[in-house]
């Protein structure tokens, strides 16, 4: 939250200064440099805190982790939160969101809630559907700003959040093959599928069984 707030504030301040008279623009640029130094300090502190409280100990394994892999790891909710944070950040960027807040804490809480609810007693598609519903309800993705991509800009924040979360969970379901570089390409493919299914997601997101069927229908097509 600290990093996001500072970044958003900086983007609002970062406007063209050319039309401003020289003495004022000089002062403004000096103020922006001071702000950037402050932002760097905030970023360092926030990063240290996040690693202290949300550290799975092995970041290298997160890029290629599937839901099945994560279930068998200690402190699974933290591992899931870190992997989901990376995946959602990449997915949102691909879908046209320039900025947005992705909460690792809320992601971890969502995963833990699903595990404790007994949803994991079902098949992997039922788990996926329950996870998506929980992530959407907790608003783990919010405060999005769309980029110049007009197709992405046509989605509301809620719609873009659903599309990115569906892409993330679909990505977690697909079996991994090939080297590490293929993992990100796989996520982008899942994003494109999720974008095409946006209307279906709007209809099915409130129904766990119909959402489960949607995951089951597309995971083997990738």
JSON list of C-alpha atoms in Angstrom, two decimals:
[
{"chain": "A", "resi": 1, "resn": "UNK", "atom": "CA", "xyz": [0.00, 0.00, 0.00]},
{"chain": "A", "resi": 2, "resn": "UNK", "atom": "CA", "xyz": [2.85, 2.38, 0.83]},
{"chain": "A", "resi": 3, "resn": "UNK", "atom": "CA", "xyz": [4.64, 1.74, -2.43]},
{"chain": "A", "resi": 4, "resn": "UNK", "atom": "CA", "xyz": [1.45, 2.01, -4.47]},
{"chain": "A", "resi": 5, "resn": "UNK", "atom": "CA", "xyz": [0.35, 5.27, -2.82]},
{"chain": "A", "resi": 6, "resn": "UNK", "atom": "CA", "xyz": [3.71, 6.92, -3.35]},
{"chain": "A", "resi": 7, "resn": "UNK", "atom": "CA", "xyz": [3.87, 5.74, -6.96]},
{"chain": "A", "resi": 8, "resn": "UNK", "atom": "CA", "xyz": [0.35, 7.04, -7.68]},
{"chain": "A", "resi": 9, "resn": "UNK", "atom": "CA", "xyz": [1.21, 10.38, -6.06]},
{"chain": "A", "resi": 10, "resn": "UNK", "atom": "CA", "xyz": [4.36, 10.65, -8.14]},
{"chain": "A", "resi": 11, "resn": "UNK", "atom": "CA", "xyz": [2.47, 9.93, -11.36]},
{"chain": "A", "resi": 12, "resn": "UNK", "atom": "CA", "xyz": [0.00, 12.72, -10.58]},
{"chain": "A", "resi": 13, "resn": "UNK", "atom": "CA", "xyz": [2.83, 15.17, -9.94]},
{"chain": "A", "resi": 14, "resn": "UNK", "atom": "CA", "xyz": [4.79, 14.18, -13.02]},
{"chain": "A", "resi": 15, "resn": "UNK", "atom": "CA", "xyz": [3.27, 16.63, -15.50]},
{"chain": "A", "resi": 16, "resn": "UNK", "atom": "CA", "xyz": [5.02, 18.60, -18.25]},
{"chain": "A", "resi": 17, "resn": "UNK", "atom": "CA", "xyz": [6.69, 21.65, -16.74]},
{"chain": "A", "resi": 18, "resn": "UNK", "atom": "CA", "xyz": [7.69, 23.41, -19.97]},
{"chain": "A", "resi": 19, "resn": "UNK", "atom": "CA", "xyz": [4.83, 25.99, -20.01]},
{"chain": "A", "resi": 20, "resn": "UNK", "atom": "CA", "xyz": [5.68, 27.07, -16.45]},
{"chain": "A", "resi": 21, "resn": "UNK", "atom": "CA", "xyz": [7.94, 30.17, -16.05]},
{"chain": "A", "resi": 22, "resn": "UNK", "atom": "CA", "xyz": [11.58, 29.22, -15.51]},
{"chain": "A", "resi": 23, "resn": "UNK", "atom": "CA", "xyz": [11.96, 30.16, -11.79]},
{"chain": "A", "resi": 24, "resn": "UNK", "atom": "CA", "xyz": [8.83, 28.21, -10.88]},
{"chain": "A", "resi": 25, "resn": "UNK", "atom": "CA", "xyz": [9.71, 25.20, -13.03]},
{"chain": "A", "resi": 26, "resn": "UNK", "atom": "CA", "xyz": [13.17, 25.06, -11.40]},
{"chain": "A", "resi": 27, "resn": "UNK", "atom": "CA", "xyz": [11.60, 24.95, -7.94]},
{"chain": "A", "resi": 28, "resn": "UNK", "atom": "CA", "xyz": [9.07, 22.36, -9.12]},
{"chain": "A", "resi": 29, "resn": "UNK", "atom": "CA", "xyz": [11.77, 20.10, -10.51]},
{"chain": "A", "resi": 30, "resn": "UNK", "atom": "CA", "xyz": [13.72, 20.37, -7.27]},
{"chain": "A", "resi": 31, "resn": "UNK", "atom": "CA", "xyz": [10.57, 19.42, -5.35]},
{"chain": "A", "resi": 32, "resn": "UNK", "atom": "CA", "xyz": [10.06, 16.39, -7.60]},
{"chain": "A", "resi": 33, "resn": "UNK", "atom": "CA", "xyz": [13.66, 15.28, -7.00]},
{"chain": "A", "resi": 34, "resn": "UNK", "atom": "CA", "xyz": [13.04, 15.50, -3.24]},
{"chain": "A", "resi": 35, "resn": "UNK", "atom": "CA", "xyz": [9.83, 13.52, -3.70]},
{"chain": "A", "resi": 36, "resn": "UNK", "atom": "CA", "xyz": [11.68, 10.85, -5.67]},
{"chain": "A", "resi": 37, "resn": "UNK", "atom": "CA", "xyz": [14.24, 10.50, -2.88]},
{"chain": "A", "resi": 38, "resn": "UNK", "atom": "CA", "xyz": [11.42, 10.14, -0.38]},
{"chain": "A", "resi": 39, "resn": "UNK", "atom": "CA", "xyz": [9.72, 7.57, -2.63]},
{"chain": "A", "resi": 40, "resn": "UNK", "atom": "CA", "xyz": [12.94, 5.54, -2.81]},
{"chain": "A", "resi": 41, "resn": "UNK", "atom": "CA", "xyz": [13.18, 5.47, 0.99]},
{"chain": "A", "resi": 42, "resn": "UNK", "atom": "CA", "xyz": [9.53, 4.44, 1.32]},
{"chain": "A", "resi": 43, "resn": "UNK", "atom": "CA", "xyz": [10.05, 1.70, -1.26]},
{"chain": "A", "resi": 44, "resn": "UNK", "atom": "CA", "xyz": [13.08, 0.34, 0.62]},
{"chain": "A", "resi": 45, "resn": "UNK", "atom": "CA", "xyz": [11.23, 0.31, 3.95]},
{"chain": "A", "resi": 46, "resn": "UNK", "atom": "CA", "xyz": [8.09, -1.25, 2.47]},
{"chain": "A", "resi": 47, "resn": "UNK", "atom": "CA", "xyz": [10.11, -3.93, 0.69]},
{"chain": "A", "resi": 48, "resn": "UNK", "atom": "CA", "xyz": [11.90, -4.80, 3.92]},
{"chain": "A", "resi": 49, "resn": "UNK", "atom": "CA", "xyz": [8.64, -5.08, 5.83]},
{"chain": "A", "resi": 50, "resn": "UNK", "atom": "CA", "xyz": [6.98, -7.20, 3.14]},
{"chain": "A", "resi": 51, "resn": "UNK", "atom": "CA", "xyz": [9.91, -9.62, 3.08]},
{"chain": "A", "resi": 52, "resn": "UNK", "atom": "CA", "xyz": [9.85, -9.84, 6.86]},
{"chain": "A", "resi": 53, "resn": "UNK", "atom": "CA", "xyz": [6.18, -10.81, 7.05]},
{"chain": "A", "resi": 54, "resn": "UNK", "atom": "CA", "xyz": [5.62, -12.42, 3.64]},
{"chain": "A", "resi": 55, "resn": "UNK", "atom": "CA", "xyz": [8.71, -14.42, 2.84]},
{"chain": "A", "resi": 56, "resn": "UNK", "atom": "CA", "xyz": [8.42, -17.99, 1.59]},
{"chain": "A", "resi": 57, "resn": "UNK", "atom": "CA", "xyz": [12.18, -18.45, 1.63]},
{"chain": "A", "resi": 58, "resn": "UNK", "atom": "CA", "xyz": [12.57, -19.65, -1.95]},
{"chain": "A", "resi": 59, "resn": "UNK", "atom": "CA", "xyz": [11.36, -17.12, -4.58]},
{"chain": "A", "resi": 60, "resn": "UNK", "atom": "CA", "xyz": [12.80, -19.15, -7.44]},
{"chain": "A", "resi": 61, "resn": "UNK", "atom": "CA", "xyz": [10.18, -21.85, -7.14]},
{"chain": "A", "resi": 62, "resn": "UNK", "atom": "CA", "xyz": [7.27, -19.42, -7.41]},
{"chain": "A", "resi": 63, "resn": "UNK", "atom": "CA", "xyz": [7.45, -18.75, -11.14]},
{"chain": "A", "resi": 64, "resn": "UNK", "atom": "CA", "xyz": [6.52, -22.27, -12.19]},
{"chain": "A", "resi": 65, "resn": "UNK", "atom": "CA", "xyz": [4.37, -23.33, -9.22]},
{"chain": "A", "resi": 66, "resn": "UNK", "atom": "CA", "xyz": [0.95, -24.86, -9.86]},
{"chain": "A", "resi": 67, "resn": "UNK", "atom": "CA", "xyz": [-1.91, -25.09, -7.37]},
{"chain": "A", "resi": 68, "resn": "UNK", "atom": "CA", "xyz": [-1.00, -28.71, -6.74]},
{"chain": "A", "resi": 69, "resn": "UNK", "atom": "CA", "xyz": [2.62, -27.76, -6.02]},
{"chain": "A", "resi": 70, "resn": "UNK", "atom": "CA", "xyz": [1.61, -25.02, -3.59]},
{"chain": "A", "resi": 71, "resn": "UNK", "atom": "CA", "xyz": [-0.72, -27.27, -1.62]},
{"chain": "A", "resi": 72, "resn": "UNK", "atom": "CA", "xyz": [2.25, -29.42, -0.64]},
{"chain": "A", "resi": 73, "resn": "UNK", "atom": "CA", "xyz": [4.47, -26.54, 0.54]},
{"chain": "A", "resi": 74, "resn": "UNK", "atom": "CA", "xyz": [4.66, -25.31, 4.12]},
{"chain": "A", "resi": 75, "resn": "UNK", "atom": "CA", "xyz": [3.00, -21.93, 4.69]},
{"chain": "A", "resi": 76, "resn": "UNK", "atom": "CA", "xyz": [1.12, -22.47, 1.46]},
{"chain": "A", "resi": 77, "resn": "UNK", "atom": "CA", "xyz": [-0.93, -19.28, 1.76]},
{"chain": "A", "resi": 78, "resn": "UNK", "atom": "CA", "xyz": [2.26, -17.16, 1.72]},
{"chain": "A", "resi": 79, "resn": "UNK", "atom": "CA", "xyz": [3.71, -19.03, -1.24]},
{"chain": "A", "resi": 80, "resn": "UNK", "atom": "CA", "xyz": [0.39, -18.67, -3.08]},
{"chain": "A", "resi": 81, "resn": "UNK", "atom": "CA", "xyz": [0.24, -14.95, -2.27]},
{"chain": "A", "resi": 82, "resn": "UNK", "atom": "CA", "xyz": [3.71, -14.30, -3.64]},
{"chain": "A", "resi": 83, "resn": "UNK", "atom": "CA", "xyz": [3.15, -16.34, -6.78]},
{"chain": "A", "resi": 84, "resn": "UNK", "atom": "CA", "xyz": [-0.26, -14.74, -7.32]},
{"chain": "A", "resi": 85, "resn": "UNK", "atom": "CA", "xyz": [1.15, -11.24, -6.83]},
{"chain": "A", "resi": 86, "resn": "UNK", "atom": "CA", "xyz": [3.72, -11.81, -9.57]},
{"chain": "A", "resi": 87, "resn": "UNK", "atom": "CA", "xyz": [1.16, -13.41, -11.86]},
{"chain": "A", "resi": 88, "resn": "UNK", "atom": "CA", "xyz": [-1.50, -10.74, -11.37]},
{"chain": "A", "resi": 89, "resn": "UNK", "atom": "CA", "xyz": [0.98, -7.92, -11.87]},
{"chain": "A", "resi": 90, "resn": "UNK", "atom": "CA", "xyz": [2.06, -9.43, -15.18]},
{"chain": "A", "resi": 91, "resn": "UNK", "atom": "CA", "xyz": [-1.53, -10.22, -16.22]},
{"chain": "A", "resi": 92, "resn": "UNK", "atom": "CA", "xyz": [-2.78, -6.70, -15.51]},
{"chain": "A", "resi": 93, "resn": "UNK", "atom": "CA", "xyz": [0.07, -5.18, -17.48]},
{"chain": "A", "resi": 94, "resn": "UNK", "atom": "CA", "xyz": [-0.72, -7.47, -20.45]},
{"chain": "A", "resi": 95, "resn": "UNK", "atom": "CA", "xyz": [-4.41, -6.60, -20.21]},
{"chain": "A", "resi": 96, "resn": "UNK", "atom": "CA", "xyz": [-3.68, -2.88, -20.41]},
{"chain": "A", "resi": 97, "resn": "UNK", "atom": "CA", "xyz": [-3.64, -1.64, -16.80]},
{"chain": "A", "resi": 98, "resn": "UNK", "atom": "CA", "xyz": [-0.76, 0.78, -16.30]},
{"chain": "A", "resi": 99, "resn": "UNK", "atom": "CA", "xyz": [-1.09, 0.84, -12.52]},
{"chain": "A", "resi": 100, "resn": "UNK", "atom": "CA", "xyz": [-2.99, -1.04, -9.86]},
{"chain": "A", "resi": 101, "resn": "UNK", "atom": "CA", "xyz": [-2.82, -2.25, -6.30]},
{"chain": "A", "resi": 102, "resn": "UNK", "atom": "CA", "xyz": [-2.45, -6.01, -5.78]},
{"chain": "A", "resi": 103, "resn": "UNK", "atom": "CA", "xyz": [-2.64, -6.99, -2.09]},
{"chain": "A", "resi": 104, "resn": "UNK", "atom": "CA", "xyz": [-0.52, -9.98, -1.09]},
{"chain": "A", "resi": 105, "resn": "UNK", "atom": "CA", "xyz": [-2.07, -9.93, 2.38]},
{"chain": "A", "resi": 106, "resn": "UNK", "atom": "CA", "xyz": [-5.61, -10.22, 1.01]},
{"chain": "A", "resi": 107, "resn": "UNK", "atom": "CA", "xyz": [-4.49, -12.94, -1.39]},
{"chain": "A", "resi": 108, "resn": "UNK", "atom": "CA", "xyz": [-3.01, -14.96, 1.49]},
{"chain": "A", "resi": 109, "resn": "UNK", "atom": "CA", "xyz": [-6.20, -14.49, 3.52]},
{"chain": "A", "resi": 110, "resn": "UNK", "atom": "CA", "xyz": [-8.32, -15.63, 0.57]},
{"chain": "A", "resi": 111, "resn": "UNK", "atom": "CA", "xyz": [-6.26, -18.78, 0.08]},
{"chain": "A", "resi": 112, "resn": "UNK", "atom": "CA", "xyz": [-6.34, -19.62, 3.78]},
{"chain": "A", "resi": 113, "resn": "UNK", "atom": "CA", "xyz": [-10.12, -19.12, 3.89]},
{"chain": "A", "resi": 114, "resn": "UNK", "atom": "CA", "xyz": [-10.64, -21.52, 0.97]},
{"chain": "A", "resi": 115, "resn": "UNK", "atom": "CA", "xyz": [-8.38, -24.14, 2.54]},
{"chain": "A", "resi": 116, "resn": "UNK", "atom": "CA", "xyz": [-10.12, -23.91, 5.90]},
{"chain": "A", "resi": 117, "resn": "UNK", "atom": "CA", "xyz": [-13.58, -24.03, 4.33]},
{"chain": "A", "resi": 118, "resn": "UNK", "atom": "CA", "xyz": [-13.00, -27.60, 3.13]},
{"chain": "A", "resi": 119, "resn": "UNK", "atom": "CA", "xyz": [-13.19, -26.63, -0.55]},
{"chain": "A", "resi": 120, "resn": "UNK", "atom": "CA", "xyz": [-9.95, -28.53, -1.12]},
{"chain": "A", "resi": 121, "resn": "UNK", "atom": "CA", "xyz": [-11.84, -31.78, -0.59]},
{"chain": "A", "resi": 122, "resn": "UNK", "atom": "CA", "xyz": [-13.25, -31.35, -4.09]},
{"chain": "A", "resi": 123, "resn": "UNK", "atom": "CA", "xyz": [-11.42, -31.60, -7.41]},
{"chain": "A", "resi": 124, "resn": "UNK", "atom": "CA", "xyz": [-8.92, -29.01, -8.59]},
{"chain": "A", "resi": 125, "resn": "UNK", "atom": "CA", "xyz": [-11.54, -27.16, -10.62]},
{"chain": "A", "resi": 126, "resn": "UNK", "atom": "CA", "xyz": [-13.79, -26.73, -7.58]},
{"chain": "A", "resi": 127, "resn": "UNK", "atom": "CA", "xyz": [-10.78, -25.39, -5.65]},
{"chain": "A", "resi": 128, "resn": "UNK", "atom": "CA", "xyz": [-10.04, -23.01, -8.51]},
{"chain": "A", "resi": 129, "resn": "UNK", "atom": "CA", "xyz": [-13.63, -21.73, -8.59]},
{"chain": "A", "resi": 130, "resn": "UNK", "atom": "CA", "xyz": [-13.70, -21.20, -4.82]},
{"chain": "A", "resi": 131, "resn": "UNK", "atom": "CA", "xyz": [-10.37, -19.38, -4.96]},
{"chain": "A", "resi": 132, "resn": "UNK", "atom": "CA", "xyz": [-11.51, -17.07, -7.73]},
{"chain": "A", "resi": 133, "resn": "UNK", "atom": "CA", "xyz": [-14.70, -16.16, -5.89]},
{"chain": "A", "resi": 134, "resn": "UNK", "atom": "CA", "xyz": [-12.78, -15.42, -2.69]},
{"chain": "A", "resi": 135, "resn": "UNK", "atom": "CA", "xyz": [-10.14, -13.33, -4.48]},
{"chain": "A", "resi": 136, "resn": "UNK", "atom": "CA", "xyz": [-12.83, -11.30, -6.26]},
{"chain": "A", "resi": 137, "resn": "UNK", "atom": "CA", "xyz": [-14.86, -10.75, -3.09]},
{"chain": "A", "resi": 138, "resn": "UNK", "atom": "CA", "xyz": [-11.82, -9.58, -1.15]},
{"chain": "A", "resi": 139, "resn": "UNK", "atom": "CA", "xyz": [-10.91, -7.12, -3.93]},
{"chain": "A", "resi": 140, "resn": "UNK", "atom": "CA", "xyz": [-7.29, -8.21, -4.06]},
{"chain": "A", "resi": 141, "resn": "UNK", "atom": "CA", "xyz": [-6.99, -6.13, -7.26]},
{"chain": "A", "resi": 142, "resn": "UNK", "atom": "CA", "xyz": [-8.15, -2.53, -7.08]},
{"chain": "A", "resi": 143, "resn": "UNK", "atom": "CA", "xyz": [-7.40, 1.12, -7.92]},
{"chain": "A", "resi": 144, "resn": "UNK", "atom": "CA", "xyz": [-6.58, 0.27, -11.53]},
{"chain": "A", "resi": 145, "resn": "UNK", "atom": "CA", "xyz": [-5.57, 2.80, -14.16]},
{"chain": "A", "resi": 146, "resn": "UNK", "atom": "CA", "xyz": [-5.92, 1.69, -17.78]},
{"chain": "A", "resi": 147, "resn": "UNK", "atom": "CA", "xyz": [-3.31, 2.45, -20.38]},
{"chain": "A", "resi": 148, "resn": "UNK", "atom": "CA", "xyz": [-3.84, 3.65, -23.96]},
{"chain": "A", "resi": 149, "resn": "UNK", "atom": "CA", "xyz": [-5.16, 0.22, -25.05]},
{"chain": "A", "resi": 150, "resn": "UNK", "atom": "CA", "xyz": [-8.77, 1.07, -25.93]},
{"chain": "A", "resi": 151, "resn": "UNK", "atom": "CA", "xyz": [-9.93, -2.54, -25.68]},
{"chain": "A", "resi": 152, "resn": "UNK", "atom": "CA", "xyz": [-8.64, -2.79, -22.11]},
{"chain": "A", "resi": 153, "resn": "UNK", "atom": "CA", "xyz": [-10.03, 0.65, -21.27]},
{"chain": "A", "resi": 154, "resn": "UNK", "atom": "CA", "xyz": [-13.50, -0.59, -22.26]},
{"chain": "A", "resi": 155, "resn": "UNK", "atom": "CA", "xyz": [-13.54, -2.83, -19.18]},
{"chain": "A", "resi": 156, "resn": "UNK", "atom": "CA", "xyz": [-14.58, -1.50, -15.79]},
{"chain": "A", "resi": 157, "resn": "UNK", "atom": "CA", "xyz": [-12.23, -2.00, -12.86]},
{"chain": "A", "resi": 158, "resn": "UNK", "atom": "CA", "xyz": [-14.40, -4.87, -11.55]},
{"chain": "A", "resi": 159, "resn": "UNK", "atom": "CA", "xyz": [-14.43, -6.57, -14.97]},
{"chain": "A", "resi": 160, "resn": "UNK", "atom": "CA", "xyz": [-10.68, -6.19, -15.42]},
{"chain": "A", "resi": 161, "resn": "UNK", "atom": "CA", "xyz": [-10.12, -7.62, -11.93]},
{"chain": "A", "resi": 162, "resn": "UNK", "atom": "CA", "xyz": [-12.24, -10.69, -12.76]},
{"chain": "A", "resi": 163, "resn": "UNK", "atom": "CA", "xyz": [-10.50, -11.25, -16.08]},
{"chain": "A", "resi": 164, "resn": "UNK", "atom": "CA", "xyz": [-7.02, -11.02, -14.53]},
{"chain": "A", "resi": 165, "resn": "UNK", "atom": "CA", "xyz": [-7.94, -13.31, -11.62]},
{"chain": "A", "resi": 166, "resn": "UNK", "atom": "CA", "xyz": [-9.49, -15.91, -13.94]},
{"chain": "A", "resi": 167, "resn": "UNK", "atom": "CA", "xyz": [-6.33, -15.82, -16.07]},
{"chain": "A", "resi": 168, "resn": "UNK", "atom": "CA", "xyz": [-4.19, -16.26, -12.96]},
{"chain": "A", "resi": 169, "resn": "UNK", "atom": "CA", "xyz": [-6.12, -19.28, -11.66]},
{"chain": "A", "resi": 170, "resn": "UNK", "atom": "CA", "xyz": [-6.28, -20.87, -15.11]},
{"chain": "A", "resi": 171, "resn": "UNK", "atom": "CA", "xyz": [-2.49, -20.44, -15.29]},
{"chain": "A", "resi": 172, "resn": "UNK", "atom": "CA", "xyz": [-2.12, -22.14, -11.92]},
{"chain": "A", "resi": 173, "resn": "UNK", "atom": "CA", "xyz": [-4.12, -25.12, -13.22]},
{"chain": "A", "resi": 174, "resn": "UNK", "atom": "CA", "xyz": [-2.18, -25.77, -16.42]},
{"chain": "A", "resi": 175, "resn": "UNK", "atom": "CA", "xyz": [0.58, -28.36, -16.19]},
{"chain": "A", "resi": 176, "resn": "UNK", "atom": "CA", "xyz": [4.02, -26.90, -16.76]},
{"chain": "A", "resi": 177, "resn": "UNK", "atom": "CA", "xyz": [6.21, -28.03, -19.63]},
{"chain": "A", "resi": 178, "resn": "UNK", "atom": "CA", "xyz": [9.39, -26.56, -21.06]},
{"chain": "A", "resi": 179, "resn": "UNK", "atom": "CA", "xyz": [11.78, -24.00, -19.59]},
{"chain": "A", "resi": 180, "resn": "UNK", "atom": "CA", "xyz": [11.10, -21.06, -17.31]},
{"chain": "A", "resi": 181, "resn": "UNK", "atom": "CA", "xyz": [10.65, -18.63, -20.20]},
{"chain": "A", "resi": 182, "resn": "UNK", "atom": "CA", "xyz": [7.57, -20.57, -21.33]},
{"chain": "A", "resi": 183, "resn": "UNK", "atom": "CA", "xyz": [5.83, -19.89, -18.01]},
{"chain": "A", "resi": 184, "resn": "UNK", "atom": "CA", "xyz": [5.23, -16.21, -18.70]},
{"chain": "A", "resi": 185, "resn": "UNK", "atom": "CA", "xyz": [4.11, -16.91, -22.26]},
{"chain": "A", "resi": 186, "resn": "UNK", "atom": "CA", "xyz": [1.64, -19.41, -20.82]},
{"chain": "A", "resi": 187, "resn": "UNK", "atom": "CA", "xyz": [0.25, -16.73, -18.50]},
{"chain": "A", "resi": 188, "resn": "UNK", "atom": "CA", "xyz": [-0.23, -14.33, -21.40]},
{"chain": "A", "resi": 189, "resn": "UNK", "atom": "CA", "xyz": [-2.13, -17.02, -23.30]},
{"chain": "A", "resi": 190, "resn": "UNK", "atom": "CA", "xyz": [-4.38, -17.46, -20.25]},
{"chain": "A", "resi": 191, "resn": "UNK", "atom": "CA", "xyz": [-4.93, -13.68, -20.24]},
{"chain": "A", "resi": 192, "resn": "UNK", "atom": "CA", "xyz": [-6.07, -13.72, -23.86]},
{"chain": "A", "resi": 193, "resn": "UNK", "atom": "CA", "xyz": [-8.49, -16.56, -23.15]},
{"chain": "A", "resi": 194, "resn": "UNK", "atom": "CA", "xyz": [-9.84, -14.80, -20.05]},
{"chain": "A", "resi": 195, "resn": "UNK", "atom": "CA", "xyz": [-10.36, -11.59, -22.02]},
{"chain": "A", "resi": 196, "resn": "UNK", "atom": "CA", "xyz": [-12.36, -13.49, -24.63]},
{"chain": "A", "resi": 197, "resn": "UNK", "atom": "CA", "xyz": [-14.48, -15.05, -21.86]},
{"chain": "A", "resi": 198, "resn": "UNK", "atom": "CA", "xyz": [-15.25, -11.75, -20.10]},
{"chain": "A", "resi": 199, "resn": "UNK", "atom": "CA", "xyz": [-19.01, -11.96, -20.68]},
{"chain": "A", "resi": 200, "resn": "UNK", "atom": "CA", "xyz": [-19.08, -15.57, -19.42]},
{"chain": "A", "resi": 201, "resn": "UNK", "atom": "CA", "xyz": [-17.18, -14.54, -16.31]},
{"chain": "A", "resi": 202, "resn": "UNK", "atom": "CA", "xyz": [-19.69, -11.79, -15.60]},
{"chain": "A", "resi": 203, "resn": "UNK", "atom": "CA", "xyz": [-22.50, -14.37, -15.70]},
{"chain": "A", "resi": 204, "resn": "UNK", "atom": "CA", "xyz": [-20.79, -17.21, -13.85]},
{"chain": "A", "resi": 205, "resn": "UNK", "atom": "CA", "xyz": [-18.66, -15.57, -11.19]},
{"chain": "A", "resi": 206, "resn": "UNK", "atom": "CA", "xyz": [-21.45, -15.78, -8.61]},
{"chain": "A", "resi": 207, "resn": "UNK", "atom": "CA", "xyz": [-22.08, -19.49, -9.25]},
{"chain": "A", "resi": 208, "resn": "UNK", "atom": "CA", "xyz": [-19.25, -21.73, -8.09]},
{"chain": "A", "resi": 209, "resn": "UNK", "atom": "CA", "xyz": [-20.43, -24.75, -10.09]},
{"chain": "A", "resi": 210, "resn": "UNK", "atom": "CA", "xyz": [-20.73, -22.86, -13.37]},
{"chain": "A", "resi": 211, "resn": "UNK", "atom": "CA", "xyz": [-17.38, -21.22, -12.72]},
{"chain": "A", "resi": 212, "resn": "UNK", "atom": "CA", "xyz": [-15.88, -24.65, -12.03]},
{"chain": "A", "resi": 213, "resn": "UNK", "atom": "CA", "xyz": [-17.20, -25.89, -15.38]},
{"chain": "A", "resi": 214, "resn": "UNK", "atom": "CA", "xyz": [-15.60, -22.91, -17.15]},
{"chain": "A", "resi": 215, "resn": "UNK", "atom": "CA", "xyz": [-12.17, -23.75, -15.73]},
{"chain": "A", "resi": 216, "resn": "UNK", "atom": "CA", "xyz": [-12.62, -27.42, -16.64]},
{"chain": "A", "resi": 217, "resn": "UNK", "atom": "CA", "xyz": [-13.63, -26.54, -20.19]},
{"chain": "A", "resi": 218, "resn": "UNK", "atom": "CA", "xyz": [-10.55, -24.46, -20.97]},
{"chain": "A", "resi": 219, "resn": "UNK", "atom": "CA", "xyz": [-7.62, -25.78, -18.97]},
{"chain": "A", "resi": 220, "resn": "UNK", "atom": "CA", "xyz": [-6.95, -28.61, -21.43]},
{"chain": "A", "resi": 221, "resn": "UNK", "atom": "CA", "xyz": [-7.23, -26.29, -24.43]},
{"chain": "A", "resi": 222, "resn": "UNK", "atom": "CA", "xyz": [-4.01, -24.45, -23.58]}
]
